[in-house]
Amino acid sequence: MFVLVFSAILTLVIIQGTTQVDNVMTIESGMEAVRVIICLVMLFLIESTNDQRQIYTPLLFGISALYLGNLLNFLDDIYDLGRPQIALIEDLFETAGLISVLVGVTLWAQHHQNQIKYLLKLSRIDPLTGLLNRRAAIAAIKAYGKEDVQEPGNTSPKEWSFKHEADKPIHCVMILDLDHFKGVNDTLGHDAGDKLLCDISSLLQQQSQNDCIIARWGGEEFLVYHRANSKEECLDLALSLKYKIGHHPFSYDTTPIKVTVSIGVSTYSAEEFYLFEAIKHADTALYQAKAAGRDYVQMAQ
């Protein structure tokens, strides 16, 4: 309503003003009219921020003040009022408007920056467990190894490179799968299953090494990447995780939940490490662990 009223006033002023000056407007008057129209357009555009009052209020006030200042200037040019009081009022409106618009635009930019950060976080984090998702885990391993990682569908993966032989670690990839997880959902409901996945995630983070990368790989599967000094250290970590999960007192409400986990493990030296090949072999070892009766750790052959 505010915009429509001033639009109507502006239209009448332009018609009347151009008639009085014999349809000849100076360049200055034309520019003032353009600025007034731009302010009207901006008033329409900022309606998209109406739900963000801390942004909308200073923008509305600022653009409205700019509108009034430019409108007075426009009227002054058309009617040649030449009064210093009007010029002072014009300057006050325009100055206050610019300051308020600057505040609003700054708040708007901060809001969008926060939204971008939030969306980036959502794109990396599993919303249920808070762990890295599959894509973010691959990126994290890439950053940790400081070398390009094979992307899905690429047939020429790059090796990890290290300057000194002593720097070459054993790369360990584990895929963990909760045994009989479907039974938890079927008997206690999906809320119980979700809580169990969150509890497992917390336990993995507590029991894993500081230099581990942990991700929810999909469904009830988790991936753990670890750089160790030997294959035996990788196996010890996998056995430790299996033991901790198998002996942890999980529960939902007052109902205890017995949980076991099957783990497939693949290990590679630095010069032999291809990430997606390691994942594939760990996945194969996981199926072998399940075929062996579950609650089992299987090293890839």
mmCIF file of C-alpha atoms in Angstrom:
data_model
loop_
_atom_site.group_PDB
_atom_site.id
_atom_site.type_symbol
_atom_site.label_atom_id
_atom_site.label_comp_id
_atom_site.label_asym_id
_atom_site.label_seq_id
_atom_site.Cartn_x
_atom_site.Cartn_y
_atom_site.Cartn_z
ATOM 1 C CA MET A 1 0.000 0.000 0.000
ATOM 2 C CA PHE A 2 2.860 2.323 0.879
ATOM 3 C CA VAL A 3 4.518 1.724 -2.482
ATOM 4 C CA LEU A 4 1.269 2.052 -4.446
ATOM 5 C CA VAL A 5 0.387 5.398 -2.835
ATOM 6 C CA PHE A 6 3.769 6.913 -3.603
ATOM 7 C CA SER A 7 3.716 5.443 -7.105
ATOM 8 C CA ALA A 8 0.414 7.193 -7.750
ATOM 9 C CA ILE A 9 1.792 10.477 -6.356
ATOM 10 C CA LEU A 10 4.907 10.138 -8.497
ATOM 11 C CA THR A 11 2.840 9.551 -11.628
ATOM 12 C CA LEU A 12 0.675 12.620 -10.991
ATOM 13 C CA VAL A 13 3.721 14.768 -10.252
ATOM 14 C CA ILE A 14 5.461 13.690 -13.442
ATOM 15 C CA ILE A 15 2.374 14.388 -15.567
ATOM 16 C CA GLN A 16 1.734 17.754 -13.968
ATOM 17 C CA GLY A 17 5.391 18.715 -13.898
ATOM 18 C CA THR A 18 6.102 17.881 -17.494
ATOM 19 C CA THR A 19 2.990 19.876 -18.532
ATOM 20 C CA GLN A 20 4.142 22.947 -16.648
ATOM 21 C CA VAL A 21 7.592 22.909 -18.241
ATOM 22 C CA ASP A 22 6.138 22.479 -21.731
ATOM 23 C CA ASN A 23 7.212 18.826 -21.969
ATOM 24 C CA VAL A 24 10.877 19.792 -21.772
ATOM 25 C CA MET A 25 12.715 18.220 -18.829
ATOM 26 C CA THR A 26 16.333 18.913 -18.064
ATOM 27 C CA ILE A 27 18.859 16.096 -17.834
ATOM 28 C CA GLU A 28 19.075 16.637 -14.080
ATOM 29 C CA SER A 29 15.326 16.279 -13.668
ATOM 30 C CA GLY A 30 15.353 13.134 -15.783
ATOM 31 C CA MET A 31 18.068 11.586 -13.609
ATOM 32 C CA GLU A 32 16.109 12.477 -10.484
ATOM 33 C CA ALA A 33 13.040 10.750 -11.958
ATOM 34 C CA VAL A 34 15.132 7.653 -12.723
ATOM 35 C CA ARG A 35 16.423 7.536 -9.131
ATOM 36 C CA VAL A 36 12.886 7.832 -7.787
ATOM 37 C CA ILE A 37 11.719 4.958 -9.975
ATOM 38 C CA ILE A 38 14.749 2.863 -8.933
ATOM 39 C CA CYS A 39 13.787 3.397 -5.286
ATOM 40 C CA LEU A 40 10.264 2.184 -6.046
ATOM 41 C CA VAL A 41 11.613 -0.927 -7.737
ATOM 42 C CA MET A 42 13.884 -1.603 -4.749
ATOM 43 C CA LEU A 43 10.911 -1.318 -2.413
ATOM 44 C CA PHE A 44 9.236 -4.098 -4.348
ATOM 45 C CA LEU A 45 12.404 -6.234 -4.385
ATOM 46 C CA ILE A 46 13.044 -6.097 -0.650
ATOM 47 C CA GLU A 47 9.650 -7.681 0.014
ATOM 48 C CA SER A 48 11.485 -11.014 -0.371
ATOM 49 C CA THR A 49 13.246 -10.260 2.950
ATOM 50 C CA ASN A 50 10.002 -9.536 4.818
ATOM 51 C CA ASP A 51 10.452 -12.672 6.955
ATOM 52 C CA GLN A 52 13.881 -11.420 8.074
ATOM 53 C CA ARG A 53 12.814 -8.394 10.101
ATOM 54 C CA GLN A 54 16.350 -7.442 11.146
ATOM 55 C CA ILE A 55 17.202 -7.072 7.437
ATOM 56 C CA TYR A 56 13.876 -5.824 6.104
ATOM 57 C CA THR A 57 13.412 -2.965 8.596
ATOM 58 C CA PRO A 58 16.640 -1.004 7.873
ATOM 59 C CA LEU A 59 16.249 -1.631 4.126
ATOM 60 C CA LEU A 60 12.646 -0.419 4.161
ATOM 61 C CA PHE A 61 13.516 2.668 6.182
ATOM 62 C CA GLY A 62 16.610 3.449 4.109
ATOM 63 C CA ILE A 63 15.036 3.014 0.687
ATOM 64 C CA SER A 64 11.946 4.947 1.797
ATOM 65 C CA ALA A 65 14.170 7.816 2.980
ATOM 66 C CA LEU A 66 16.088 7.753 -0.305
ATOM 67 C CA TYR A 67 12.787 7.732 -2.152
ATOM 68 C CA LEU A 68 11.503 10.798 -0.286
ATOM 69 C CA GLY A 69 14.812 12.635 -0.667
ATOM 70 C CA ASN A 70 14.965 12.011 -4.398
ATOM 71 C CA LEU A 71 11.263 12.817 -4.786
ATOM 72 C CA LEU A 72 11.747 16.216 -3.076
ATOM 73 C CA ASN A 73 14.768 16.843 -5.268
ATOM 74 C CA PHE A 74 12.709 15.936 -8.319
ATOM 75 C CA LEU A 75 9.901 18.301 -7.277
ATOM 76 C CA ASP A 76 12.451 21.028 -6.598
ATOM 77 C CA ASP A 77 13.852 20.664 -10.110
ATOM 78 C CA ILE A 78 10.413 20.725 -11.746
ATOM 79 C CA TYR A 79 8.920 23.622 -9.770
ATOM 80 C CA ASP A 80 12.243 25.397 -9.204
ATOM 81 C CA LEU A 81 11.418 25.989 -5.552
ATOM 82 C CA GLY A 82 14.953 27.079 -4.654
ATOM 83 C CA ARG A 83 14.385 26.992 -0.888
ATOM 84 C CA PRO A 84 17.399 26.099 1.318
ATOM 85 C CA GLN A 85 15.131 24.351 3.838
ATOM 86 C CA ILE A 86 14.007 21.899 1.161
ATOM 87 C CA ALA A 87 17.607 21.277 0.098
ATOM 88 C CA LEU A 88 18.522 20.536 3.737
ATOM 89 C CA ILE A 89 15.610 18.123 4.103
ATOM 90 C CA GLU A 90 16.630 16.405 0.862
ATOM 91 C CA ASP A 91 20.183 15.928 2.155
ATOM 92 C CA LEU A 92 18.975 14.616 5.514
ATOM 93 C CA PHE A 93 16.670 12.072 3.885
ATOM 94 C CA GLU A 94 19.318 10.881 1.449
ATOM 95 C CA THR A 95 22.081 10.640 4.081
ATOM 96 C CA ALA A 96 19.898 8.770 6.575
ATOM 97 C CA GLY A 97 18.659 6.539 3.760
ATOM 98 C CA LEU A 98 22.157 5.632 2.587
ATOM 99 C CA ILE A 99 23.275 4.798 6.119
ATOM 100 C CA SER A 100 20.226 2.639 6.766
ATOM 101 C CA VAL A 101 20.543 0.863 3.398
ATOM 102 C CA LEU A 102 24.220 0.188 4.130
ATOM 103 C CA VAL A 103 23.253 -1.411 7.457
ATOM 104 C CA GLY A 104 20.549 -3.491 5.791
ATOM 105 C CA VAL A 105 22.787 -4.644 2.940
ATOM 106 C CA THR A 106 25.513 -5.612 5.426
ATOM 107 C CA LEU A 107 23.049 -7.671 7.449
ATOM 108 C CA TRP A 108 21.694 -9.221 4.252
ATOM 109 C CA ALA A 109 25.218 -10.193 3.130
ATOM 110 C CA GLN A 110 25.979 -11.729 6.539
ATOM 111 C CA HIS A 111 22.718 -13.661 6.409
ATOM 112 C CA HIS A 112 23.532 -15.089 2.991
ATOM 113 C CA GLN A 113 27.056 -15.948 4.084
ATOM 114 C CA ASN A 114 25.669 -17.853 7.062
ATOM 115 C CA GLN A 115 23.184 -19.615 4.789
ATOM 116 C CA ILE A 116 25.982 -20.686 2.452
ATOM 117 C CA LYS A 117 28.018 -22.040 5.372
ATOM 118 C CA TYR A 118 24.965 -23.909 6.633
ATOM 119 C CA LEU A 119 24.274 -25.433 3.213
ATOM 120 C CA LEU A 120 27.922 -26.441 2.837
ATOM 121 C CA LYS A 121 27.732 -28.139 6.219
ATOM 122 C CA LEU A 122 24.541 -29.946 5.191
ATOM 123 C CA SER A 123 26.271 -31.147 2.021
ATOM 124 C CA ARG A 124 29.101 -32.692 4.075
ATOM 125 C CA ILE A 125 27.438 -33.998 7.213
ATOM 126 C CA ASP A 126 25.056 -36.916 7.646
ATOM 127 C CA PRO A 127 21.988 -35.264 9.223
ATOM 128 C CA LEU A 128 21.195 -38.174 11.538
ATOM 129 C CA THR A 129 24.560 -39.105 13.040
ATOM 130 C CA GLY A 130 26.560 -35.928 12.537
ATOM 131 C CA LEU A 131 29.358 -37.928 10.878
ATOM 132 C CA LEU A 132 30.831 -37.129 7.493
ATOM 133 C CA ASN A 133 28.827 -38.403 4.554
ATOM 134 C CA ARG A 134 30.345 -40.461 1.743
ATOM 135 C CA ARG A 135 31.427 -37.550 -0.464
ATOM 136 C CA ALA A 136 32.880 -35.568 2.433
ATOM 137 C CA ALA A 137 34.795 -38.625 3.665
ATOM 138 C CA ILE A 138 36.470 -39.020 0.283
ATOM 139 C CA ALA A 139 37.382 -35.321 0.296
ATOM 140 C CA ALA A 140 38.723 -35.595 3.860
ATOM 141 C CA ILE A 141 40.916 -38.574 2.973
ATOM 142 C CA LYS A 142 42.142 -36.643 -0.051
ATOM 143 C CA ALA A 143 43.084 -33.647 2.118
ATOM 144 C CA TYR A 144 44.667 -35.910 4.743
ATOM 145 C CA GLY A 145 46.831 -37.646 2.162
ATOM 146 C CA LYS A 146 47.673 -34.371 0.378
ATOM 147 C CA GLU A 147 47.225 -35.996 -3.012
ATOM 148 C CA ASP A 148 44.439 -36.412 -5.538
ATOM 149 C CA VAL A 149 41.997 -39.224 -4.894
ATOM 150 C CA GLN A 150 40.423 -41.368 -7.560
ATOM 151 C CA GLU A 151 36.905 -40.170 -8.367
ATOM 152 C CA PRO A 152 34.142 -42.699 -9.158
ATOM 153 C CA GLY A 153 34.271 -43.764 -12.798
ATOM 154 C CA ASN A 154 37.896 -42.715 -13.302
ATOM 155 C CA THR A 155 40.084 -45.614 -14.414
ATOM 156 C CA SER A 156 43.462 -44.058 -13.638
ATOM 157 C CA PRO A 157 43.678 -43.423 -9.893
ATOM 158 C CA LYS A 158 46.642 -41.524 -8.528
ATOM 159 C CA GLU A 159 48.939 -42.886 -5.878
ATOM 160 C CA TRP A 160 49.731 -41.174 -2.636
ATOM 161 C CA SER A 161 53.235 -39.678 -2.569
ATOM 162 C CA PHE A 162 55.585 -39.149 0.375
ATOM 163 C CA LYS A 163 59.037 -37.607 0.388
ATOM 164 C CA HIS A 164 60.773 -40.113 2.649
ATOM 165 C CA GLU A 165 60.487 -43.841 2.992
ATOM 166 C CA ALA A 166 59.976 -43.502 6.747
ATOM 167 C CA ASP A 167 56.936 -41.318 6.093
ATOM 168 C CA LYS A 168 55.099 -44.091 4.262
ATOM 169 C CA PRO A 169 52.266 -45.310 6.488
ATOM 170 C CA ILE A 170 49.962 -48.259 6.194
ATOM 171 C CA HIS A 171 46.636 -47.071 4.845
ATOM 172 C CA CYS A 172 43.765 -48.873 6.497
ATOM 173 C CA VAL A 173 40.163 -48.800 5.281
ATOM 174 C CA MET A 174 37.428 -50.474 7.337
ATOM 175 C CA ILE A 175 33.777 -50.906 6.507
ATOM 176 C CA LEU A 176 31.588 -51.769 9.488
ATOM 177 C CA ASP A 177 28.066 -53.154 9.163
ATOM 178 C CA LEU A 178 25.672 -53.639 12.080
ATOM 179 C CA ASP A 179 24.470 -57.239 12.247
ATOM 180 C CA HIS A 180 20.703 -57.838 12.065
ATOM 181 C CA PHE A 181 19.965 -54.117 12.154
ATOM 182 C CA LYS A 182 16.679 -54.650 10.330
ATOM 183 C CA GLY A 183 15.450 -56.623 13.329
ATOM 184 C CA VAL A 184 15.844 -53.544 15.546
ATOM 185 C CA ASN A 185 13.648 -51.484 13.221
ATOM 186 C CA ASP A 186 11.089 -54.265 12.910
ATOM 187 C CA THR A 187 10.753 -54.967 16.635
ATOM 188 C CA LEU A 188 11.366 -51.579 18.286
ATOM 189 C CA GLY A 189 10.612 -49.144 15.458
ATOM 190 C CA HIS A 190 12.654 -46.800 13.326
ATOM 191 C CA ASP A 191 13.161 -44.335 16.180
ATOM 192 C CA ALA A 192 15.046 -47.048 18.025
ATOM 193 C CA GLY A 193 17.093 -47.777 14.910
ATOM 194 C CA ASP A 194 17.946 -44.091 14.491
ATOM 195 C CA LYS A 195 18.992 -43.794 18.117
ATOM 196 C CA LEU A 196 21.162 -46.890 17.783
ATOM 197 C CA LEU A 197 22.919 -45.436 14.730
ATOM 198 C CA CYS A 198 23.605 -42.223 16.670
ATOM 199 C CA ASP A 199 24.916 -44.203 19.663
ATOM 200 C CA ILE A 200 27.171 -46.271 17.399
ATOM 201 C CA SER A 201 28.487 -43.084 15.790
ATOM 202 C CA SER A 202 29.355 -41.602 19.183
ATOM 203 C CA LEU A 203 31.075 -44.810 20.260
ATOM 204 C CA LEU A 204 33.145 -44.949 17.065
ATOM 205 C CA GLN A 205 34.280 -41.378 17.606
ATOM 206 C CA GLN A 206 35.223 -42.102 21.218
ATOM 207 C CA GLN A 207 37.097 -45.337 20.543
ATOM 208 C CA SER A 208 38.866 -44.465 17.297
ATOM 209 C CA GLN A 209 42.296 -42.896 17.028
ATOM 210 C CA ASN A 210 42.616 -39.123 16.695
ATOM 211 C CA ASP A 211 43.851 -39.480 13.123
ATOM 212 C CA CYS A 212 40.878 -41.571 12.014
ATOM 213 C CA ILE A 213 38.329 -40.368 9.504
ATOM 214 C CA ILE A 214 34.873 -41.753 10.274
ATOM 215 C CA ALA A 215 31.858 -41.550 7.996
ATOM 216 C CA ARG A 216 28.400 -42.959 7.679
ATOM 217 C CA TRP A 217 28.813 -44.897 4.474
ATOM 218 C CA GLY A 218 25.139 -45.692 3.967
ATOM 219 C CA GLY A 219 22.288 -47.297 5.893
ATOM 220 C CA GLU A 220 23.830 -49.165 8.822
ATOM 221 C CA GLU A 221 27.330 -49.125 7.306
ATOM 222 C CA PHE A 222 30.228 -46.976 8.533
ATOM 223 C CA LEU A 223 33.646 -46.327 7.048
ATOM 224 C CA VAL A 224 36.781 -45.814 9.119
ATOM 225 C CA TYR A 225 40.032 -44.677 7.500
ATOM 226 C CA HIS A 226 43.229 -44.883 9.531
ATOM 227 C CA ARG A 227 46.921 -44.425 8.837
ATOM 228 C CA ALA A 228 48.847 -46.853 10.973
ATOM 229 C CA ASN A 229 52.408 -48.083 11.376
ATOM 230 C CA SER A 230 51.603 -51.709 10.538
ATOM 231 C CA LYS A 231 48.868 -54.076 9.412
ATOM 232 C CA GLU A 232 48.768 -55.466 12.923
ATOM 233 C CA GLU A 233 47.878 -52.023 14.275
ATOM 234 C CA CYS A 234 44.982 -51.821 11.795
ATOM 235 C CA LEU A 235 43.737 -55.250 12.824
ATOM 236 C CA ASP A 236 44.006 -54.336 16.524
ATOM 237 C CA LEU A 237 41.884 -51.222 15.959
ATOM 238 C CA ALA A 238 39.231 -53.209 14.082
ATOM 239 C CA LEU A 239 39.107 -55.856 16.822
ATOM 240 C CA SER A 240 38.902 -53.148 19.479
ATOM 241 C CA LEU A 241 35.957 -51.483 17.726
ATOM 242 C CA LYS A 242 34.177 -54.819 17.357
ATOM 243 C CA TYR A 243 34.700 -55.616 21.051
ATOM 244 C CA LYS A 244 33.573 -52.183 22.271
ATOM 245 C CA ILE A 245 30.410 -52.256 20.170
ATOM 246 C CA GLY A 246 29.610 -55.845 21.086
ATOM 247 C CA HIS A 247 29.945 -55.172 24.816
ATOM 248 C CA HIS A 248 28.368 -51.731 24.993
ATOM 249 C CA PRO A 249 25.007 -51.589 26.858
ATOM 250 C CA PHE A 250 22.868 -50.098 24.104
ATOM 251 C CA SER A 251 19.202 -49.564 24.897
ATOM 252 C CA TYR A 252 16.036 -47.848 23.734
ATOM 253 C CA ASP A 253 13.848 -46.510 26.523
ATOM 254 C CA THR A 254 14.168 -49.389 28.991
ATOM 255 C CA THR A 255 14.723 -52.115 26.387
ATOM 256 C CA PRO A 256 18.320 -53.360 26.085
ATOM 257 C CA ILE A 257 19.656 -53.892 22.552
ATOM 258 C CA LYS A 258 22.366 -56.414 21.841
ATOM 259 C CA VAL A 259 24.526 -55.234 18.963
ATOM 260 C CA THR A 260 27.310 -56.956 17.064
ATOM 261 C CA VAL A 261 29.222 -55.721 14.067
ATOM 262 C CA SER A 262 30.972 -57.277 11.082
ATOM 263 C CA ILE A 263 34.065 -55.501 9.771
ATOM 264 C CA GLY A 264 35.929 -55.765 6.502
ATOM 265 C CA VAL A 265 39.477 -54.393 6.517
ATOM 266 C CA SER A 266 41.892 -53.634 3.659
ATOM 267 C CA THR A 267 45.422 -52.371 4.146
ATOM 268 C CA TYR A 268 47.881 -50.923 1.668
ATOM 269 C CA SER A 269 51.311 -49.392 1.707
ATOM 270 C CA ALA A 270 51.681 -45.815 0.457
ATOM 271 C CA GLU A 271 52.876 -46.664 -3.030
ATOM 272 C CA GLU A 272 50.124 -49.248 -3.522
ATOM 273 C CA PHE A 273 47.209 -47.300 -2.109
ATOM 274 C CA TYR A 274 44.271 -46.624 -4.421
ATOM 275 C CA LEU A 275 41.340 -45.380 -2.404
ATOM 276 C CA PHE A 276 38.450 -46.892 -4.352
ATOM 277 C CA GLU A 277 40.258 -50.173 -4.794
ATOM 278 C CA ALA A 278 40.815 -50.268 -1.028
ATOM 279 C CA ILE A 279 37.127 -49.572 -0.413
ATOM 280 C CA LYS A 280 36.116 -52.294 -2.844
ATOM 281 C CA HIS A 281 38.358 -54.855 -1.147
ATOM 282 C CA ALA A 282 37.155 -53.825 2.314
ATOM 283 C CA ASP A 283 33.578 -54.281 1.110
ATOM 284 C CA THR A 284 34.402 -57.750 -0.209
ATOM 285 C CA ALA A 285 36.001 -58.616 3.115
ATOM 286 C CA LEU A 286 32.853 -57.396 4.881
ATOM 287 C CA TYR A 287 30.702 -59.864 2.932
ATOM 288 C CA GLN A 288 33.171 -62.600 3.875
ATOM 289 C CA ALA A 289 32.867 -61.611 7.531
ATOM 290 C CA LYS A 290 29.086 -61.890 7.328
ATOM 291 C CA ALA A 291 29.352 -65.237 5.562
ATOM 292 C CA ALA A 292 31.594 -66.420 8.394
ATOM 293 C CA GLY A 293 28.763 -65.943 10.882
ATOM 294 C CA ARG A 294 28.866 -62.177 11.586
ATOM 295 C CA ASP A 295 30.398 -60.523 14.661
ATOM 296 C CA TYR A 296 33.676 -61.039 12.844
ATOM 297 C CA VAL A 297 36.661 -59.095 11.478
ATOM 298 C CA GLN A 298 37.908 -60.156 8.060
ATOM 299 C CA MET A 299 41.117 -58.885 6.506
ATOM 300 C CA ALA A 300 41.089 -58.489 2.718
ATOM 301 C CA GLN A 301 43.195 -61.045 0.890
#
